[in-house]
Amino acid sequence: MTYEETLEYLYTRLPMYQRIGKKAYKADLTNTIKLMEQLNNPHKKFKSIHIAGTNGKGTSAHGIAAILQTAGYKVGLYTSPHLKNFTERIKINGIEVFEDFVIDFVDRIRSQIEDIQPSFFEITVAMAFDYFQREQVDIAVIETGLGGRLDSTNVITPEVCLITNIGYDHMDMLGDTLDKIAAEKAGIIKKHVPVVIGETLPETEPVFKQIAENNQATLIKAGNSTLKPQGMVADYFLKNLGGIESVTKELVRLGWNVTSNHITAGIENVNDLTGLKGRLQILEKDPLVIADVSHNVDGLKLLFTQVKEICNGKLHLVFGTVKDKDLKSIFTIIPKGAEIYWTQSAVPRALPVEELAIQGVMHGIEGDCFKQVNDAIRNAKEKVQPDDMILVTGSTFVVAEVDGL
């Protein structure tokens, strides 16, 4: 198969959460374990760091990877979903997995895929772990997909775990209370493996303490970071620096050679080192166009607060989301006075723009509708005045469709 045919096979044959939602979610590790056995258990042949949480997983993963790269290590990085290209999910020292490897991997285990019938996410996890083992990385930074306890990545035994924070997201799969969601995320805690908690709440702290105690795992509360990166950095990234630093300090305690200079330089250069995209990313300066993948209430609240400080004129908000989000809460935090351009991505999970607009009107927010993300951006550019800002957000899939990202 060609690379394009291989991707088509993966996308169409295997259930993909990003496209069809809950039906693709396998709350079970059986398939992953079977795949690992067929591949001679590559996940047991490299060291790793495991990251779960509601918000900040991706930025934390990229930040830690950048620090370790700066310290001279060969670092694998597995994150999801991708924005533009499938290969973004699997990187070593910021370089995306080669297309030839993707083709070869699927060809090598196609019979096992036919037999086991894994989900899209399960097969990409297996691909990443096989790649990291074959390329002999020093360490891999692994971001969970959904939850933690039953996430496909949860077959590794890492050096350190990090749980960034807990918020209301994916409640149809993880539970409808913070303590239930925390219990799912805390499922990545392993026997005798230290775990850093980036943020605790009254509802979640007892859960973390109990599960850590059950696993005889040292629990470390992240403190406030003293780092002050130069340039425009998302506030939610700054919020995660405490957890990133705490993980790094724990690695040092375990014998990894990482200095304060490595930490500073890694964070300062995280985008260049790891290819991090879609986090308060400036796409154009005249007019100012920013794209950000924030997609739930907690993440959007931080984003909108920062945007108010950045924007000297009117905010032009290009916004689309998916079907399972808490729209009522999201509408309450959309900045007052913003010009709204409702839109949708092309994935089946996308909330149709007409429905989004109707829901908006019901909550006192009116906007124009655009079925194509870039049409919405073009329309905003026609109306923008000096000092105005265009912000594209609400869904990873909306940001993924922006031209020039």
Short mmCIF file of C-alpha atoms in Angstrom, two decimals:
data_model
loop_
_atom_site.label_atom_id
_atom_site.label_comp_id
_atom_site.label_asym_id
_atom_site.label_seq_id
_atom_site.Cartn_x
_atom_site.Cartn_y
_atom_site.Cartn_z
CA MET A 1 0.00 0.00 0.00
CA THR A 2 1.02 3.61 -0.49
CA TYR A 3 1.11 5.97 2.50
CA GLU A 4 -2.26 7.46 1.49
CA GLU A 5 -3.78 3.98 1.12
CA THR A 6 -2.36 2.99 4.52
CA LEU A 7 -3.96 6.00 6.20
CA GLU A 8 -7.25 5.33 4.44
CA TYR A 9 -7.11 1.76 5.75
CA LEU A 10 -6.50 3.00 9.30
CA TYR A 11 -9.18 5.68 9.14
CA THR A 12 -11.92 3.65 7.51
CA ARG A 13 -11.35 0.18 8.91
CA LEU A 14 -10.55 1.03 12.52
CA PRO A 15 -12.98 2.86 14.84
CA MET A 16 -11.64 6.37 15.45
CA TYR A 17 -12.84 8.39 18.47
CA GLN A 18 -12.02 11.74 16.87
CA ARG A 19 -14.38 10.93 14.02
CA ILE A 20 -17.24 8.95 15.54
CA GLY A 21 -16.98 9.60 19.27
CA LYS A 22 -17.89 7.23 22.09
CA LYS A 23 -18.56 4.21 19.85
CA ALA A 24 -14.81 4.03 19.11
CA TYR A 25 -13.78 4.15 22.78
CA LYS A 26 -12.62 0.76 24.04
CA ALA A 27 -12.72 0.84 27.85
CA ASP A 28 -10.52 -2.22 27.99
CA LEU A 29 -6.80 -2.98 27.62
CA THR A 30 -7.26 -6.43 26.08
CA ASN A 31 -6.60 -5.39 22.47
CA THR A 32 -3.56 -3.32 23.40
CA ILE A 33 -2.07 -6.16 25.43
CA LYS A 34 -2.63 -8.56 22.50
CA LEU A 35 -0.95 -6.14 20.12
CA MET A 36 1.99 -5.68 22.49
CA GLU A 37 2.44 -9.45 22.72
CA GLN A 38 2.43 -9.76 18.91
CA LEU A 39 5.15 -7.09 18.79
CA ASN A 40 7.28 -8.74 21.53
CA ASN A 41 6.24 -6.17 24.15
CA PRO A 42 8.12 -3.08 22.93
CA HIS A 43 6.65 -0.99 25.78
CA LYS A 44 8.87 -2.90 28.22
CA LYS A 45 12.06 -2.00 26.34
CA PHE A 46 12.21 1.79 26.78
CA LYS A 47 11.81 4.17 29.71
CA SER A 48 8.87 6.54 29.78
CA ILE A 49 6.90 9.31 31.44
CA HIS A 50 3.10 9.00 31.50
CA ILE A 51 0.78 12.01 31.47
CA ALA A 52 -2.98 12.21 32.11
CA GLY A 53 -5.34 15.05 32.93
CA THR A 54 -8.27 17.04 31.59
CA ASN A 55 -6.30 20.02 30.26
CA GLY A 56 -2.60 20.60 29.74
CA LYS A 57 -1.56 17.05 28.82
CA GLY A 58 -0.25 18.02 25.42
CA THR A 59 1.59 21.16 26.48
CA SER A 60 3.10 19.34 29.46
CA ALA A 61 4.21 16.44 27.26
CA HIS A 62 5.86 18.78 24.76
CA GLY A 63 7.47 20.81 27.56
CA ILE A 64 8.99 17.77 29.25
CA ALA A 65 10.17 16.38 25.91
CA ALA A 66 11.82 19.72 25.04
CA ILE A 67 13.67 19.81 28.37
CA LEU A 68 14.97 16.25 27.96
CA GLN A 69 16.01 16.94 24.35
CA THR A 70 17.90 20.02 25.53
CA ALA A 71 19.65 17.82 28.09
CA GLY A 72 20.94 15.66 25.24
CA TYR A 73 18.59 12.69 25.41
CA LYS A 74 16.92 10.91 22.51
CA VAL A 75 13.27 11.52 23.34
CA GLY A 76 10.17 9.87 21.96
CA LEU A 77 6.90 11.82 22.13
CA TYR A 78 3.43 10.36 21.67
CA THR A 79 0.46 12.75 21.66
CA SER A 80 -3.01 12.90 20.16
CA PRO A 81 -4.92 13.94 18.20
CA HIS A 82 -2.89 15.29 15.31
CA LEU A 83 -3.71 18.62 13.69
CA LYS A 84 -2.55 18.38 10.07
CA ASN A 85 -0.66 15.12 9.57
CA PHE A 86 -0.99 11.70 11.17
CA THR A 87 2.77 11.57 11.71
CA GLU A 88 2.54 14.43 14.25
CA ARG A 89 1.39 11.84 16.82
CA ILE A 90 4.74 10.04 16.94
CA LYS A 91 8.02 11.97 17.13
CA ILE A 92 11.62 11.49 18.18
CA ASN A 93 13.47 14.69 19.07
CA GLY A 94 10.79 16.69 17.29
CA ILE A 95 11.06 14.73 14.02
CA GLU A 96 7.81 13.04 12.99
CA VAL A 97 7.71 9.31 12.31
CA PHE A 98 8.60 8.55 8.71
CA GLU A 99 5.77 7.65 6.34
CA ASP A 100 7.67 4.53 5.26
CA PHE A 101 7.59 3.25 8.84
CA VAL A 102 3.81 3.76 9.01
CA ILE A 103 3.39 1.75 5.81
CA ASP A 104 5.78 -0.97 6.98
CA PHE A 105 4.18 -1.26 10.42
CA VAL A 106 0.66 -1.71 9.09
CA ASP A 107 1.90 -4.18 6.48
CA ARG A 108 3.83 -6.17 9.11
CA ILE A 109 0.90 -6.65 11.45
CA ARG A 110 -2.05 -6.47 9.08
CA SER A 111 -3.08 -10.04 9.82
CA GLN A 112 -3.06 -9.26 13.55
CA ILE A 113 -5.11 -6.14 12.92
CA GLU A 114 -7.67 -8.23 11.03
CA ASP A 115 -7.74 -10.75 13.86
CA ILE A 116 -7.73 -8.45 16.91
CA GLN A 117 -9.86 -5.66 15.39
CA PRO A 118 -8.27 -2.84 17.42
CA SER A 119 -9.48 0.75 17.43
CA PHE A 120 -7.58 3.46 15.57
CA PHE A 121 -6.11 4.71 18.85
CA GLU A 122 -5.01 1.23 19.92
CA ILE A 123 -3.12 0.68 16.69
CA THR A 124 -1.42 4.10 16.85
CA VAL A 125 -0.27 3.41 20.40
CA ALA A 126 1.17 0.07 19.28
CA MET A 127 2.85 1.79 16.32
CA ALA A 128 4.41 4.44 18.58
CA PHE A 129 5.74 1.92 21.08
CA ASP A 130 7.16 -0.27 18.33
CA TYR A 131 8.85 2.76 16.76
CA PHE A 132 10.35 3.99 20.03
CA GLN A 133 11.73 0.54 20.81
CA ARG A 134 13.20 0.04 17.34
CA GLU A 135 14.80 3.51 17.39
CA GLN A 136 16.13 2.89 20.92
CA VAL A 137 14.98 6.13 22.51
CA ASP A 138 16.44 7.02 25.90
CA ILE A 139 12.96 7.89 27.16
CA ALA A 140 9.49 8.50 25.73
CA VAL A 141 6.90 11.00 26.92
CA ILE A 142 3.47 9.41 26.55
CA GLU A 143 0.19 11.34 26.67
CA THR A 144 -3.00 9.43 27.42
CA GLY A 145 -5.94 9.73 25.06
CA LEU A 146 -9.03 9.58 27.26
CA GLY A 147 -9.03 8.93 30.99
CA GLY A 148 -6.10 6.84 32.14
CA ARG A 149 -7.11 3.64 33.87
CA LEU A 150 -8.35 1.95 30.70
CA ASP A 151 -6.48 4.10 28.19
CA SER A 152 -4.50 2.13 25.61
CA THR A 153 -1.26 3.80 26.73
CA ASN A 154 -1.70 2.42 30.24
CA VAL A 155 0.41 -0.69 29.67
CA ILE A 156 3.69 1.12 30.37
CA THR A 157 5.52 1.29 33.69
CA PRO A 158 6.97 4.80 33.63
CA GLU A 159 9.72 6.52 35.57
CA VAL A 160 7.26 9.21 36.70
CA CYS A 161 3.56 9.89 36.19
CA LEU A 162 1.97 13.34 35.86
CA ILE A 163 -1.70 14.19 36.31
CA THR A 164 -2.12 17.80 35.20
CA ASN A 165 -5.60 18.66 36.48
CA ILE A 166 -9.19 17.44 36.62
CA GLY A 167 -12.17 19.13 35.00
CA TYR A 168 -15.52 18.33 33.46
CA ASP A 169 -14.87 16.76 30.06
CA HIS A 170 -15.83 13.46 28.41
CA MET A 171 -18.27 12.88 31.27
CA ASP A 172 -20.25 10.35 29.23
CA MET A 173 -17.24 8.02 29.44
CA LEU A 174 -15.29 9.04 32.54
CA GLY A 175 -18.02 9.91 35.04
CA ASP A 176 -20.19 12.90 35.89
CA THR A 177 -18.38 14.07 39.04
CA LEU A 178 -14.86 15.32 39.61
CA ASP A 179 -13.99 12.48 41.97
CA LYS A 180 -15.10 9.86 39.41
CA ILE A 181 -13.11 11.56 36.66
CA ALA A 182 -10.10 11.82 38.99
CA ALA A 183 -10.30 8.09 39.72
CA GLU A 184 -10.13 7.32 35.99
CA LYS A 185 -7.18 9.67 35.42
CA ALA A 186 -5.41 8.34 38.53
CA GLY A 187 -5.56 4.88 36.98
CA ILE A 188 -2.13 5.60 35.47
CA ILE A 189 -0.56 5.49 38.96
CA LYS A 190 1.63 2.38 39.22
CA LYS A 191 3.24 0.43 42.05
CA HIS A 192 6.19 2.36 43.51
CA VAL A 193 6.17 4.91 40.63
CA PRO A 194 6.19 8.55 41.82
CA VAL A 195 3.25 10.65 40.64
CA VAL A 196 3.15 14.44 40.31
CA ILE A 197 -0.22 16.15 40.71
CA GLY A 198 -0.33 19.47 38.90
CA GLU A 199 -3.50 20.75 40.53
CA THR A 200 -5.74 19.44 43.30
CA LEU A 201 -9.32 20.23 44.26
CA PRO A 202 -11.22 19.28 47.42
CA GLU A 203 -13.05 16.59 45.42
CA THR A 204 -9.95 15.12 43.79
CA GLU A 205 -7.22 15.27 46.44
CA PRO A 206 -8.57 12.36 48.56
CA VAL A 207 -8.85 10.23 45.40
CA PHE A 208 -5.22 10.83 44.43
CA LYS A 209 -3.99 10.20 47.97
CA GLN A 210 -5.87 6.93 48.29
CA ILE A 211 -4.83 5.50 44.93
CA ALA A 212 -1.20 6.55 45.46
CA GLU A 213 -1.24 4.98 48.91
CA ASN A 214 -2.73 1.75 47.52
CA ASN A 215 0.16 1.59 45.05
CA GLN A 216 2.84 2.67 47.53
CA ALA A 217 3.56 5.48 45.09
CA THR A 218 5.12 8.73 46.27
CA LEU A 219 2.65 11.57 45.64
CA ILE A 220 4.18 14.95 44.82
CA LYS A 221 2.14 18.15 44.68
CA ALA A 222 3.47 20.53 42.05
CA GLY A 223 4.38 23.97 43.33
CA ASN A 224 4.29 27.26 41.47
CA SER A 225 6.93 27.67 38.80
CA THR A 226 9.41 30.52 38.82
CA LEU A 227 10.00 30.26 35.07
CA LYS A 228 9.01 33.25 32.96
CA PRO A 229 9.27 32.27 29.27
CA GLN A 230 9.88 35.09 26.78
CA GLY A 231 7.33 36.03 24.14
CA MET A 232 3.62 35.29 24.01
CA VAL A 233 2.89 32.07 25.84
CA ALA A 234 -0.53 30.67 26.67
CA ASP A 235 -1.51 31.21 30.30
CA TYR A 236 -2.56 27.58 30.58
CA PHE A 237 0.99 26.60 29.55
CA LEU A 238 2.35 28.76 32.37
CA LYS A 239 -0.13 27.07 34.70
CA ASN A 240 1.38 23.69 33.80
CA LEU A 241 5.00 24.71 34.37
CA GLY A 242 4.87 23.71 38.03
CA GLY A 243 3.99 20.14 37.08
CA ILE A 244 6.61 20.08 34.34
CA GLU A 245 9.33 21.27 36.74
CA SER A 246 8.26 18.79 39.43
CA VAL A 247 8.49 15.89 36.97
CA THR A 248 11.94 17.09 35.91
CA LYS A 249 13.13 17.30 39.51
CA GLU A 250 11.89 13.78 40.13
CA LEU A 251 13.82 12.56 37.09
CA VAL A 252 16.95 14.20 38.49
CA ARG A 253 16.38 12.37 41.76
CA LEU A 254 16.19 9.14 39.76
CA GLY A 255 19.56 9.84 38.13
CA TRP A 256 18.70 11.69 34.92
CA ASN A 257 21.13 14.48 34.08
CA VAL A 258 18.92 17.57 33.75
CA THR A 259 19.95 21.04 34.95
CA SER A 260 18.04 24.27 35.54
CA ASN A 261 19.58 25.62 32.34
CA HIS A 262 18.13 22.67 30.41
CA ILE A 263 14.71 23.42 31.89
CA THR A 264 14.81 27.10 30.97
CA ALA A 265 16.14 26.53 27.46
CA GLY A 266 13.73 23.67 26.81
CA ILE A 267 10.66 25.69 27.74
CA GLU A 268 11.88 28.78 25.86
CA ASN A 269 12.29 26.72 22.68
CA VAL A 270 9.50 24.17 23.05
CA ASN A 271 7.82 25.00 19.73
CA ASP A 272 11.02 24.65 17.70
CA LEU A 273 12.21 21.56 19.55
CA THR A 274 8.97 19.57 19.48
CA GLY A 275 6.78 21.11 16.80
CA LEU A 276 4.07 22.14 19.27
CA LYS A 277 1.15 23.72 17.40
CA GLY A 278 -2.21 25.27 18.12
CA ARG A 279 -1.44 26.74 21.54
CA LEU A 280 -2.00 30.50 21.30
CA GLN A 281 -0.30 30.19 17.93
CA ILE A 282 0.09 33.40 15.95
CA LEU A 283 -0.77 32.66 12.32
CA GLU A 284 -0.71 36.23 11.03
CA LYS A 285 0.20 39.59 12.52
CA ASP A 286 -1.70 41.98 10.23
CA PRO A 287 -4.45 41.36 11.09
CA LEU A 288 -3.59 39.43 14.23
CA VAL A 289 -4.89 35.88 13.79
CA ILE A 290 -4.42 33.39 16.63
CA ALA A 291 -5.40 29.70 16.72
CA ASP A 292 -5.83 27.73 19.92
CA VAL A 293 -7.08 24.18 20.48
CA SER A 294 -8.80 24.85 23.83
CA HIS A 295 -12.11 22.99 23.75
CA ASN A 296 -13.67 22.72 27.20
CA VAL A 297 -14.87 25.20 29.81
CA ASP A 298 -11.72 25.30 31.94
CA GLY A 299 -9.36 25.67 28.99
CA LEU A 300 -11.51 28.23 27.19
CA LYS A 301 -11.94 30.32 30.34
CA LEU A 302 -8.18 30.73 30.67
CA LEU A 303 -7.84 31.44 26.96
CA PHE A 304 -10.56 34.10 26.87
CA THR A 305 -9.14 35.81 29.95
CA GLN A 306 -5.72 36.08 28.30
CA VAL A 307 -7.20 37.22 24.99
CA LYS A 308 -8.91 40.14 26.74
CA GLU A 309 -5.46 41.30 27.87
CA ILE A 310 -3.90 40.88 24.42
CA CYS A 311 -6.66 42.35 22.25
CA ASN A 312 -6.63 46.16 22.03
CA GLY A 313 -9.61 46.35 19.70
CA LYS A 314 -12.57 44.11 18.95
CA LEU A 315 -12.40 40.34 19.20
CA HIS A 316 -13.57 38.39 16.15
CA LEU A 317 -14.26 34.87 17.42
CA VAL A 318 -14.31 31.98 14.95
CA PHE A 319 -15.78 29.17 17.00
CA GLY A 320 -16.81 25.57 16.41
CA THR A 321 -17.13 22.55 18.66
CA VAL A 322 -18.13 18.88 18.82
CA LYS A 323 -21.38 17.31 19.94
CA ASP A 324 -20.45 16.23 23.48
CA LYS A 325 -19.41 19.58 24.99
CA ASP A 326 -21.11 21.58 27.77
CA LEU A 327 -22.43 24.38 25.57
CA LYS A 328 -24.43 26.05 28.31
CA SER A 329 -21.29 26.64 30.38
CA ILE A 330 -19.21 27.61 27.35
CA PHE A 331 -21.71 30.27 26.28
CA THR A 332 -21.47 31.93 29.70
CA ILE A 333 -17.74 32.62 29.22
CA ILE A 334 -17.67 33.83 25.61
CA PRO A 335 -16.34 37.40 25.78
CA LYS A 336 -19.05 40.07 25.70
CA GLY A 337 -18.99 42.30 22.65
CA ALA A 338 -17.13 39.81 20.48
CA GLU A 339 -18.11 39.43 16.83
CA ILE A 340 -19.07 35.77 16.48
CA TYR A 341 -18.48 33.54 13.44
CA TRP A 342 -19.95 30.10 14.10
CA THR A 343 -18.35 27.28 12.13
CA GLN A 344 -17.79 23.52 12.10
CA SER A 345 -15.07 21.06 11.19
CA ALA A 346 -15.49 18.26 8.66
CA VAL A 347 -15.39 15.38 11.17
CA PRO A 348 -18.63 13.46 11.91
CA ARG A 349 -18.43 14.46 15.60
CA ALA A 350 -18.64 18.16 14.73
CA LEU A 351 -21.68 19.99 16.03
CA PRO A 352 -23.53 21.29 12.94
CA VAL A 353 -23.08 25.03 12.67
CA GLU A 354 -26.85 25.64 12.43
CA GLU A 355 -27.42 23.84 15.72
CA LEU A 356 -24.56 25.76 17.34
CA ALA A 357 -26.09 29.04 16.17
CA ILE A 358 -29.55 28.10 17.49
CA GLN A 359 -28.08 27.17 20.85
CA GLY A 360 -26.21 30.48 20.86
CA VAL A 361 -29.38 32.50 20.25
CA MET A 362 -31.09 30.63 23.09
CA HIS A 363 -28.30 31.92 25.34
CA GLY A 364 -28.36 35.45 23.98
CA ILE A 365 -25.38 35.13 21.60
CA GLU A 366 -25.82 35.79 17.90
CA GLY A 367 -23.35 35.18 15.11
CA ASP A 368 -23.02 34.43 11.41
CA CYS A 369 -22.76 30.81 10.24
CA PHE A 370 -20.04 29.31 8.03
CA LYS A 371 -19.81 25.63 7.14
CA GLN A 372 -16.14 26.01 6.24
CA VAL A 373 -13.62 27.18 8.83
CA ASN A 374 -11.55 29.17 6.36
CA ASP A 375 -14.64 30.90 4.98
CA ALA A 376 -15.34 32.13 8.50
CA ILE A 377 -11.78 33.42 8.83
CA ARG A 378 -11.93 35.17 5.45
CA ASN A 379 -15.17 36.86 6.44
CA ALA A 380 -13.65 38.00 9.72
CA LYS A 381 -10.68 39.47 7.84
CA GLU A 382 -13.03 41.55 5.73
CA LYS A 383 -14.55 43.12 8.85
CA VAL A 384 -11.48 43.47 11.04
CA GLN A 385 -10.21 46.93 11.98
CA PRO A 386 -6.75 48.00 13.18
CA ASP A 387 -6.08 46.66 16.69
CA ASP A 388 -8.77 43.96 16.28
CA MET A 389 -7.95 40.28 16.73
CA ILE A 390 -9.25 37.09 15.12
CA LEU A 391 -9.28 34.04 17.42
CA VAL A 392 -9.99 30.55 16.04
CA THR A 393 -10.85 28.06 18.78
CA GLY A 394 -13.37 25.66 20.34
CA SER A 395 -12.15 22.40 18.85
CA THR A 396 -8.91 20.74 17.85
CA PHE A 397 -10.60 19.81 14.58
CA VAL A 398 -11.60 23.39 13.79
CA VAL A 399 -8.00 24.54 14.31
CA ALA A 400 -6.73 21.63 12.24
CA GLU A 401 -8.58 22.92 9.18
CA VAL A 402 -7.08 26.43 9.29
CA ASP A 403 -5.05 27.19 6.17
CA GLY A 404 -1.40 27.93 6.91
CA LEU A 405 -1.28 26.28 10.35
#
